[in-house]
Amino acid sequence: MARLLRAATWGLFPWRGYSQGPCKDFVEALKAVVGTPHVSTAAVVRAQHGQDESMHRCQPPDAVVWPQNVDQVSQVAALCYSQGVPIIPFGTGTGVEGGVCAVQGGVCINLTHMDRILELNAEDFSVVVQPGVTRKTLNTYLRDSGLWFPVDPGADASLCGMAATGASGTNAVRYGTMKDNVLNLEVVLPDGRLLHTAGRGRRFRGPSSCSRGTHLPCMSPGTRKSAAGYNLTGLFVGSEGTLGLITATTLRLYPLPEATVAATCAFPSVQAAVDSTVHILQAAVPVARIEFLDDVMMDACNRHGKLNCSVAPTLFLEFHGSGQALVEQVQQAEEIAQHNGASHFSWAEKAEERSQLWAARHNAWYAMLALRPGSKAYSTDVCVPISRLPEIVVQSKEDLKASGLTGAIVGHVGDGNFHCVMVVNPDDAEELRRVKAFAEQLGRRALALHGTCTGEHGIGLGKRQLLQEEVGAVGIETMRQLKAMLDPRGLMNPGKVL
Amino acid sequence: MARLLRAATWGLFPWRGYSQGPCKDFVEALKAVVGTPHVSTAAVVRAQHGQDESMHRCQPPDAVVWPQNVDQVSQVAALCYSQGVPIIPFGTGTGVEGGVCAVQGGVCINLTHMDRILELNAEDFSVVVQPGVTRKTLNTYLRDSGLWFPVDPGADASLCGMAATGASGTNAVRYGTMKDNVLNLEVVLPDGRLLHTAGRGRRFRGPSSCSRGTHLPCMSPGTRKSAAGYNLTGLFVGSEGTLGLITATTLRLYPLPEATVAATCAFPSVQAAVDSTVHILQAAVPVARIEFLDDVMMDACNRHGKLNCSVAPTLFLEFHGSGQALVEQVQQAEEIAQHNGASHFSWAEKAEERSQLWAARHNAWYAMLALRPGSKAYSTDVCVPISRLPEIVVQSKEDLKASGLTGAIVGHVGDGNFHCVMVVNPDDAEELRRVKAFAEQLGRRALALHGTCTGEHGIGLGKRQLLQEEVGAVGIETMRQLKAMLDPRGLMNPGKVL
């Protein structure tokens, strides 16, 4: 420890040696905590951890560690804290706002080795998972329980990572976002202390070799409701790894729907598609998904998937329910859509037919990439009150054209949330500049319509200026105070959100 | 101002004069802000504001003010802040955990004169209301819009007050609690600064005489989803007036159900009633309310309402939906209940029949009071994972008997949340002591079963010790830091929560 403290006198990043990379003593100290095989300073490994799926430039950490249990996370955090070393939590790396870029170097804590489903409480509709458990793994595990976890951002992301970024996706219109479905969090604070946001755990009674370590309590499963003190869970959901490391989460589960029906229909205009959405919601049809794809996206999907869909604004719908209720839902939705000029209303009940029908939506990302071989996709998202959706979608399509960009709009239209996916030549700096300018303009358009600059992707690196404009001086000051309170040394995922 | 600052050198409560009550200068300063008719130091008025509907001892504030707009709230807060005067927000006073007791005296800010519905956005399913708007007023206003606000704690509470206490109630199992339904808050911070928790407002374009004052922006209606920065809305919902004053809230609205059906059925045991609840939820029956009343409560209701219900654990259910779907829901629920031994399954569709059927539930509080003329009711609430509900209800009934108390259990059983309502002789200090000991024991039982010491009533004055036990040292320390950060002088509703 004395050697480590001596290291702390070196330069701006004191834990780095005189040469490149972290000083040897510090790396040895990390190895002493998590074991030699679970620390890496290899360039290729660091590069893998320095970027997500976005086009934000790779900024590798100085070292990557794979803790095996929460004790080790706590010890690594305490070690970094004592030495002033930045800490970057890492799940599946499937974010799209640069949330894992190590802008000041530091230690990337890859949490995927902690991959246990700790506790399923089927009667209570809840499950406790570690950060290595992804959404698909959980739903596979749940298959025979009659339950499922519906939040679906597309990627097979880590559930704790989804909590950290406040993810949502296609099912949010019916089942809510991570905000609505996280019941409790186990959080390692930057100094290594362990916080349970919605109540303390109990001591783990299992074998001492379990991946929770031996002396730390398990997490309480959490209750559906609580009015006990300040909502700490809500504070950490969506904090993007800037306030602490999420090492376990209790999630709310739902009964598997008895049956599922999918439907698609094309509309003469964006307005008609959005009007249908509002009318369907107003009619209290409990639609599970309602997704919008614009004409550009439909065209790309036709080309990519050799499909024959109408090249027109299109809604993709999914209904969950039981027998008779489901038929009624689909009928109501179809009537409303037709009243708004929809054509080609087709629906499918069997799993195979459903996925055929939804093929366009599921492959949208790849269809866009296929439009320009060698290109990369840049996705940005905003959310507006649903009544302003037609206006902003039409404006955005004009902006895209005016900027000479290839982009399409796809959205979780029931929530007023949509993405603009652009394909870019990654080597064309000028085009990239236009893409970024467009994304910023889109964010400002959303704010002008009383929306938010991000409905689900988060602030990350790219939207910090927009966040300031959105929440104003008092809002930003309050967020800065929160950050300073929980992370007084500014070590947790620096450079993000604020 | 100079005179006020001089006043600030007086004793423990420096803004009080040498004699009783606040010093004259300070009262004059309040009058200068809100106008003479809107300040009172009359004993009877102060007493009215020093207690809620609970049995917590009345602790009157030193003065009561009625601001007419948010500018005035801001100025009153800034005045109190500069003088170190406690601030207690007041809505309808219908809380049950002593949240308005002025334990250190101070200025009670009665917000009910700000009673405008500022903005209804029917297409966006949202409404912006001031603190003087109650739940029933809003739903009356909405009647012709086809929308409603479902959170229903029983009392006709102020919606901003419901946001402040994180209220929920009978509809939460289907529509969620205030946590799930507040989209944005306008908050006056203790020093008078104005915060919009989910995005800034725009300047108000209405007549300058409007109750918003002239120079402050209106609130943004807020979006269904946002991933922009830390969740400040979640931080203030349920903060019980200890972090700031809520002066407007944007709420999420729902389409009025096409039809409503109510049902009741009696069970041979608590276990059978709870098992039915779990099975109904597991079957994905979208029940809107599912309430449990124990045998004691049913007996009291029979006596009070001259009803002829079974004196047995009983479920009261309500279903919202459209024609065919509703029939299916009721049939499924009935089958499940009968499978669990239910008898007397009766259901009603017409509004009149429904309220007849639900009469017992609606009058439960008064039925209990009628059991002992001259008594007062003491209500405490806890919430546990639903699988632990039978166990804790049975234990609690034994505890009641062992303590020689008259109490009944009534609960929002679909959420694992229940109340124990006891009738007490308010002049019998010894009985009151036993009631408090029982409530504390119930809270501890809930914690032992991984529940929370309050599902919806809040911590207020009475559950601060239980909160500490529930969230542990790191949890309490984090909450204390939050309080110190937002209210560094400790003036907002002192003595509550922490």
XYZ file of C-alpha atoms in Angstrom, chain B:
498
model
C -34.598 43.580 5.242
C -32.133 45.050 7.692
C -34.743 44.729 10.428
C -35.319 41.125 9.495
C -31.661 40.347 9.692
C -31.561 41.922 13.130
C -34.405 39.615 14.135
C -32.252 36.704 13.141
C -30.135 37.018 16.230
C -32.931 35.925 18.565
C -32.587 32.585 20.343
C -33.088 29.083 18.970
C -35.875 30.209 16.640
C -34.469 33.621 15.860
C -37.412 34.675 13.725
C -39.665 34.387 16.767
C -40.033 37.460 18.938
C -39.179 37.514 22.652
C -42.799 36.642 23.366
C -44.776 33.828 21.776
C -45.212 33.671 18.000
C -43.117 34.992 15.186
C -41.707 38.475 15.466
C -43.832 41.195 13.925
C -41.236 42.217 11.376
C -41.152 38.764 9.919
C -44.934 38.567 9.654
C -44.944 41.969 7.975
C -42.391 40.693 5.488
C -44.628 37.703 4.726
C -47.585 40.045 4.235
C -45.516 42.136 1.866
C -45.044 39.068 -0.317
C -48.468 37.402 -0.337
C -50.748 40.255 0.801
C -52.161 40.836 4.283
C -55.310 38.702 3.855
C -53.140 35.710 2.966
C -51.176 35.503 6.213
C -52.560 34.246 9.493
C -51.130 33.805 12.980
C -54.497 33.031 14.588
C -54.290 30.110 17.007
C -57.219 28.251 15.477
C -55.772 28.535 11.969
C -52.348 27.433 13.133
C -53.894 24.454 14.955
C -55.779 23.445 11.801
C -52.453 23.318 9.997
C -50.502 21.502 12.710
C -51.920 18.038 12.192
C -53.129 15.671 9.520
C -55.695 12.857 9.756
C -53.430 10.743 11.925
C -53.200 10.646 15.714
C -49.866 12.477 15.757
C -50.092 15.328 18.250
C -50.963 18.720 16.755
C -47.846 20.870 16.468
C -48.932 24.198 14.992
C -46.709 26.363 12.823
C -46.088 29.967 13.892
C -47.751 31.402 10.808
C -49.724 30.188 7.812
C -49.447 31.818 4.386
C -51.479 31.277 1.218
C -49.386 32.224 -1.791
C -51.333 33.021 -4.942
C -48.702 31.993 -7.458
C -45.319 30.363 -7.802
C -43.467 33.707 -7.650
C -44.847 34.216 -4.181
C -43.926 30.668 -3.098
C -40.431 31.360 -4.308
C -40.235 34.682 -2.448
C -41.651 33.240 0.788
C -39.148 30.359 0.630
C -36.259 32.765 -0.006
C -37.404 34.916 2.911
C -37.625 31.927 5.274
C -34.299 30.612 3.999
C -32.515 33.894 4.632
C -33.906 33.979 8.165
C -33.455 30.307 9.036
C -37.200 29.748 9.371
C -38.642 26.234 8.917
C -40.971 25.778 5.921
C -43.837 23.268 5.962
C -45.762 22.687 2.705
C -49.490 22.038 3.170
C -52.018 20.641 0.692
C -55.248 19.065 1.918
C -53.833 17.804 5.217
C -55.083 14.303 4.502
C -51.794 12.515 5.219
C -51.584 9.899 7.952
C -47.969 9.988 9.145
C -47.817 13.459 10.696
C -46.163 14.990 7.643
C -47.474 18.519 8.357
C -46.702 18.716 12.097
C -44.551 21.804 12.632
C -42.126 20.176 15.061
C -39.904 23.256 15.107
C -42.612 25.798 14.389
C -42.028 27.870 11.277
C -44.142 28.971 8.335
C -46.764 26.649 6.903
C -47.205 27.313 3.196
C -50.765 26.393 2.310
C -50.735 25.906 -1.460
C -54.440 25.401 -2.040
C -55.092 28.871 -3.463
C -53.032 27.826 -6.480
C -55.803 25.678 -7.858
C -55.650 25.884 -11.617
C -55.506 23.082 -14.140
C -52.843 24.716 -16.269
C -52.784 22.585 -19.373
C -54.638 19.538 -20.621
C -52.990 17.690 -23.498
C -55.552 15.064 -24.356
C -53.648 13.656 -27.332
C -50.540 13.317 -25.188
C -52.413 11.816 -22.252
C -51.055 14.447 -19.875
C -52.228 17.308 -17.698
C -50.418 20.006 -15.693
C -51.991 20.940 -12.347
C -51.266 23.279 -9.471
C -51.229 22.117 -5.823
C -54.785 23.209 -5.061
C -56.209 20.737 -7.571
C -57.422 17.532 -5.956
C -57.819 14.133 -7.496
C -61.609 14.354 -7.636
C -61.573 17.895 -9.059
C -59.273 16.717 -11.826
C -61.399 13.699 -12.674
C -64.540 15.841 -12.753
C -62.755 18.247 -15.085
C -61.649 15.364 -17.305
C -65.078 13.781 -17.497
C -65.803 14.811 -21.096
C -62.295 14.217 -22.393
C -62.510 10.424 -22.284
C -59.500 10.418 -19.960
C -58.954 9.994 -16.233
C -56.273 9.943 -13.574
C -56.456 6.603 -11.779
C -54.229 6.937 -8.683
C -56.697 6.822 -5.783
C -55.492 6.847 -2.175
C -59.055 7.148 -0.871
C -58.938 10.728 0.402
C -59.643 13.569 -2.022
C -56.028 14.647 -1.732
C -54.131 17.355 -3.571
C -52.360 15.848 -6.585
C -49.135 17.701 -5.810
C -49.405 16.463 -2.216
C -49.876 12.951 -3.583
C -46.697 13.431 -5.594
C -44.906 14.675 -2.468
C -45.909 11.615 -0.444
C -45.623 9.085 -3.287
C -49.277 8.118 -2.820
C -50.869 5.102 -4.428
C -54.013 3.204 -3.382
C -56.526 0.833 -4.850
C -55.756 1.196 -8.565
C -51.986 0.768 -8.258
C -51.979 -2.899 -9.213
C -53.021 -1.908 -12.738
C -52.006 1.753 -13.178
C -49.023 2.107 -10.839
C -48.380 4.664 -8.102
C -47.494 8.366 -8.229
C -43.898 7.266 -8.944
C -45.086 5.820 -12.230
C -47.445 8.636 -13.170
C -45.641 11.920 -12.492
C -43.943 13.139 -15.685
C -42.559 16.470 -14.498
C -42.518 18.592 -11.358
C -42.103 22.281 -10.748
C -40.290 22.558 -7.427
C -39.401 25.626 -5.401
C -36.141 24.755 -3.670
C -35.652 25.869 -0.050
C -33.675 28.941 -1.145
C -36.425 29.976 -3.566
C -34.848 28.788 -6.820
C -37.208 27.155 -9.312
C -36.453 23.653 -10.608
C -38.261 21.758 -13.357
C -37.341 18.142 -12.707
C -37.914 16.897 -16.255
C -37.146 19.807 -18.466
C -37.567 23.515 -18.436
C -40.747 25.401 -18.999
C -41.567 27.954 -21.601
C -42.729 31.474 -20.876
C -46.404 31.713 -20.093
C -48.320 33.524 -22.795
C -51.587 33.994 -20.922
C -52.927 37.100 -19.199
C -50.459 38.633 -16.787
C -53.002 38.409 -14.003
C -52.903 34.624 -14.117
C -52.063 32.747 -10.974
C -48.646 31.816 -12.276
C -47.364 35.315 -11.798
C -45.937 37.200 -14.716
C -42.292 36.431 -15.170
C -41.901 32.728 -14.521
C -41.985 30.110 -17.226
C -44.735 27.541 -17.466
C -43.888 23.935 -17.077
C -43.062 21.687 -19.996
C -45.707 18.973 -20.274
C -43.005 16.308 -20.175
C -42.665 13.186 -22.284
C -43.631 9.589 -21.629
C -39.985 8.547 -21.614
C -36.672 10.277 -21.039
C -33.080 9.154 -20.562
C -31.725 12.685 -20.164
C -29.570 12.920 -17.058
C -30.373 11.980 -13.481
C -33.986 11.265 -12.573
C -34.815 14.371 -10.546
C -38.551 13.723 -10.795
C -38.080 10.409 -9.004
C -36.065 12.129 -6.317
C -38.836 14.564 -5.350
C -41.765 12.129 -5.656
C -42.162 10.687 -2.162
C -39.769 13.152 -0.515
C -42.578 14.274 1.823
C -41.911 17.993 1.526
C -38.401 17.648 2.965
C -36.504 18.678 -0.187
C -38.650 21.417 -1.724
C -42.164 22.669 -2.426
C -44.023 21.118 -5.356
C -45.879 23.951 -7.099
C -47.048 22.100 -10.208
C -46.994 18.582 -11.577
C -47.505 16.994 -14.972
C -49.451 13.773 -14.670
C -49.965 10.895 -17.021
C -53.589 10.260 -17.940
C -55.340 7.114 -19.118
C -58.302 6.508 -21.404
C -61.498 5.920 -19.451
C -62.283 2.226 -19.561
C -65.117 1.374 -21.908
C -66.768 -0.602 -19.155
C -66.193 -1.522 -15.523
C -67.255 -4.614 -13.643
C -66.979 -5.143 -9.890
C -66.976 -8.425 -8.018
C -66.656 -9.723 -4.458
C -66.074 -13.168 -3.021
C -65.452 -14.666 0.413
C -62.733 -17.220 1.200
C -62.240 -19.900 3.833
C -58.817 -18.450 4.826
C -56.384 -15.591 4.295
C -54.133 -18.026 2.418
C -56.918 -18.895 -0.014
C -57.637 -15.218 -0.719
C -53.969 -14.404 -1.336
C -53.450 -17.552 -3.418
C -56.335 -16.439 -5.603
C -54.722 -13.032 -6.002
C -51.398 -14.541 -7.081
C -53.120 -16.909 -9.494
C -55.179 -14.088 -11.004
C -52.006 -12.043 -11.545
C -50.125 -15.068 -12.898
C -52.922 -15.654 -15.371
C -52.280 -12.094 -16.641
C -55.840 -11.057 -15.874
C -55.469 -7.251 -16.036
C -57.392 -6.632 -12.824
C -57.763 -2.922 -11.990
C -58.311 -3.264 -8.244
C -57.978 -6.250 -5.966
C -58.652 -5.438 -2.330
C -58.597 -7.680 0.700
C -60.725 -7.217 3.841
C -60.342 -9.549 6.790
C -63.156 -11.073 8.867
C -63.000 -8.326 11.517
C -63.408 -5.644 8.878
C -66.258 -7.496 7.171
C -68.031 -7.860 10.505
C -67.629 -4.137 11.202
C -68.970 -3.321 7.725
C -71.998 -5.571 8.230
C -72.842 -3.826 11.491
C -72.235 -0.336 10.197
C -73.891 -0.685 6.813
C -76.592 -3.217 7.809
C -75.095 -5.509 5.191
C -75.245 -9.253 5.113
C -71.766 -10.168 3.843
C -69.928 -13.326 4.940
C -67.760 -12.655 7.974
C -64.716 -14.129 6.253
C -61.574 -12.997 4.396
C -63.003 -11.305 1.324
C -61.675 -10.024 -1.990
C -63.141 -6.998 -3.743
C -62.212 -6.852 -7.418
C -62.698 -4.408 -10.239
C -62.091 -4.993 -13.925
C -61.679 -2.334 -16.601
C -61.931 -3.128 -20.259
C -64.123 -3.474 -23.251
C -67.125 -5.736 -23.762
C -65.961 -9.217 -24.543
C -62.568 -8.860 -22.846
C -64.267 -7.894 -19.605
C -66.519 -10.945 -19.571
C -63.451 -13.114 -20.097
C -61.564 -11.379 -17.240
C -64.410 -11.881 -14.787
C -64.864 -15.527 -15.798
C -61.155 -16.249 -15.343
C -61.081 -14.554 -11.947
C -64.210 -16.396 -10.831
C -62.804 -19.777 -11.885
C -59.568 -19.099 -10.014
C -61.395 -17.916 -6.898
C -63.693 -20.925 -6.900
C -60.743 -23.234 -7.334
C -59.399 -21.701 -4.126
C -62.625 -22.343 -2.256
C -64.351 -18.969 -2.703
C -68.054 -18.715 -2.086
C -70.603 -15.990 -2.779
C -68.921 -14.748 -5.938
C -71.149 -11.860 -6.956
C -70.525 -9.331 -9.694
C -72.076 -6.131 -10.898
C -71.770 -4.043 -14.033
C -73.961 -0.971 -13.473
C -72.486 1.930 -11.520
C -75.184 1.742 -8.846
C -74.842 -1.989 -8.328
C -71.074 -1.634 -8.259
C -71.097 0.917 -5.498
C -73.576 -1.232 -3.548
C -71.218 -4.180 -3.928
C -68.208 -2.107 -2.902
C -70.066 -0.375 -0.051
C -68.203 -2.412 2.561
C -64.789 -1.456 1.148
C -65.643 2.215 0.721
C -66.979 2.593 4.262
C -64.355 0.455 5.986
C -62.826 3.392 7.902
C -66.173 4.605 9.269
C -67.307 1.078 10.011
C -64.250 0.616 12.195
C -64.869 3.904 14.007
C -68.470 2.871 14.646
C -67.226 -0.207 16.505
C -66.262 2.021 19.430
C -68.130 5.316 19.634
C -65.829 8.181 20.573
C -62.761 6.332 19.347
C -60.219 7.460 16.789
C -58.732 5.323 14.030
C -55.007 4.650 13.767
C -53.848 3.275 10.447
C -50.433 1.854 9.659
C -49.263 0.268 6.419
C -46.541 -2.117 5.297
C -45.749 -3.900 2.038
C -44.175 -7.334 1.547
C -43.441 -9.625 -1.385
C -46.869 -11.046 -2.108
C -45.791 -14.608 -1.300
C -45.210 -13.568 2.326
C -48.602 -11.899 2.686
C -50.605 -14.774 4.230
C -47.926 -15.326 6.851
C -47.724 -11.673 7.931
C -51.491 -11.150 7.922
C -52.044 -14.212 10.121
C -49.206 -13.161 12.459
C -50.552 -9.619 12.678
C -54.015 -10.818 13.629
C -52.470 -12.845 16.423
C -50.402 -9.849 17.515
C -53.538 -7.704 17.636
C -55.278 -10.260 19.800
C -52.264 -10.622 22.088
C -52.097 -6.830 22.477
C -55.795 -6.623 23.316
C -56.387 -4.216 20.444
C -59.364 -3.830 18.142
C -57.967 -3.799 14.632
C -58.763 -4.981 11.160
C -56.733 -5.626 8.046
C -57.531 -4.189 4.670
C -55.100 -4.237 1.815
C -54.126 -3.576 -1.755
C -53.313 -7.235 -1.909
C -52.197 -7.299 -5.537
C -49.165 -5.236 -4.520
C -48.485 -7.016 -1.215
C -49.482 -3.787 0.538
C -51.907 -3.719 3.473
C -53.154 -1.491 6.255
C -53.974 -2.349 9.804
C -56.700 -0.015 11.056
C -57.096 0.095 14.823
C -59.675 1.952 16.886
C -58.296 3.626 19.970
C -59.597 5.668 22.850
C -57.625 8.886 22.266
C -57.573 9.627 26.017
C -56.107 6.249 26.969
C -52.351 6.778 26.924
C -51.680 3.165 27.755
C -53.755 1.869 24.851
C -52.078 4.352 22.543
C -48.708 3.010 23.668
C -49.827 -0.537 22.812
C -51.014 0.638 19.377
C -47.667 2.238 18.665
C -45.794 -0.847 19.859
C -47.958 -2.993 17.590
C -47.312 -0.724 14.590
C -43.566 -0.901 15.220
C -43.690 -4.676 15.544
C -45.655 -4.891 12.288
C -43.013 -2.776 10.539
C -40.264 -5.096 11.837
C -42.191 -8.172 10.759
C -42.426 -6.692 7.245
C -38.668 -6.031 7.197
C -37.931 -9.581 8.342
C -39.953 -10.827 5.368
C -37.968 -8.594 2.992
C -40.733 -6.044 2.822
C -40.853 -2.325 3.508
C -42.123 -0.499 6.613
C -44.451 1.565 4.414
C -45.934 0.875 1.004
C -47.746 4.182 0.623
C -48.233 6.214 3.811
C -44.633 7.372 3.986
C -42.172 7.744 6.855
C -43.342 11.089 8.262
C -42.701 11.400 11.978
C -43.456 7.887 13.123
C -41.331 5.528 11.043
C -37.896 7.130 11.087
C -36.383 4.375 13.220
C -37.872 1.698 10.973
C -36.471 3.456 7.892
C -32.985 3.225 9.383
C -33.418 -0.490 9.950
C -34.791 -0.934 6.446
C -32.159 0.819 4.389
C -29.124 0.300 6.615
C -26.227 2.592 7.423
C -25.125 3.324 3.844
C -28.715 3.911 2.724
C -29.437 6.363 5.551
C -26.105 8.104 5.034
C -26.930 8.540 1.329
C -30.389 9.915 2.151
C -28.852 12.301 4.710
C -26.406 13.519 2.090
C -29.277 14.113 -0.348
C -31.142 16.110 2.269
C -28.057 18.162 3.158
C -27.360 18.807 -0.509
C -30.811 20.143 -1.374
C -31.644 21.690 1.983
C -28.312 22.654 3.546
C -29.933 24.655 6.341
C -32.354 21.844 7.216
C -35.410 24.075 6.903
C -37.737 22.037 4.677
C -40.305 20.207 6.787
C -37.833 19.404 9.563
C -38.101 16.234 11.622
C -39.677 14.160 8.862
C -38.262 11.101 7.059
C -34.740 11.352 8.556
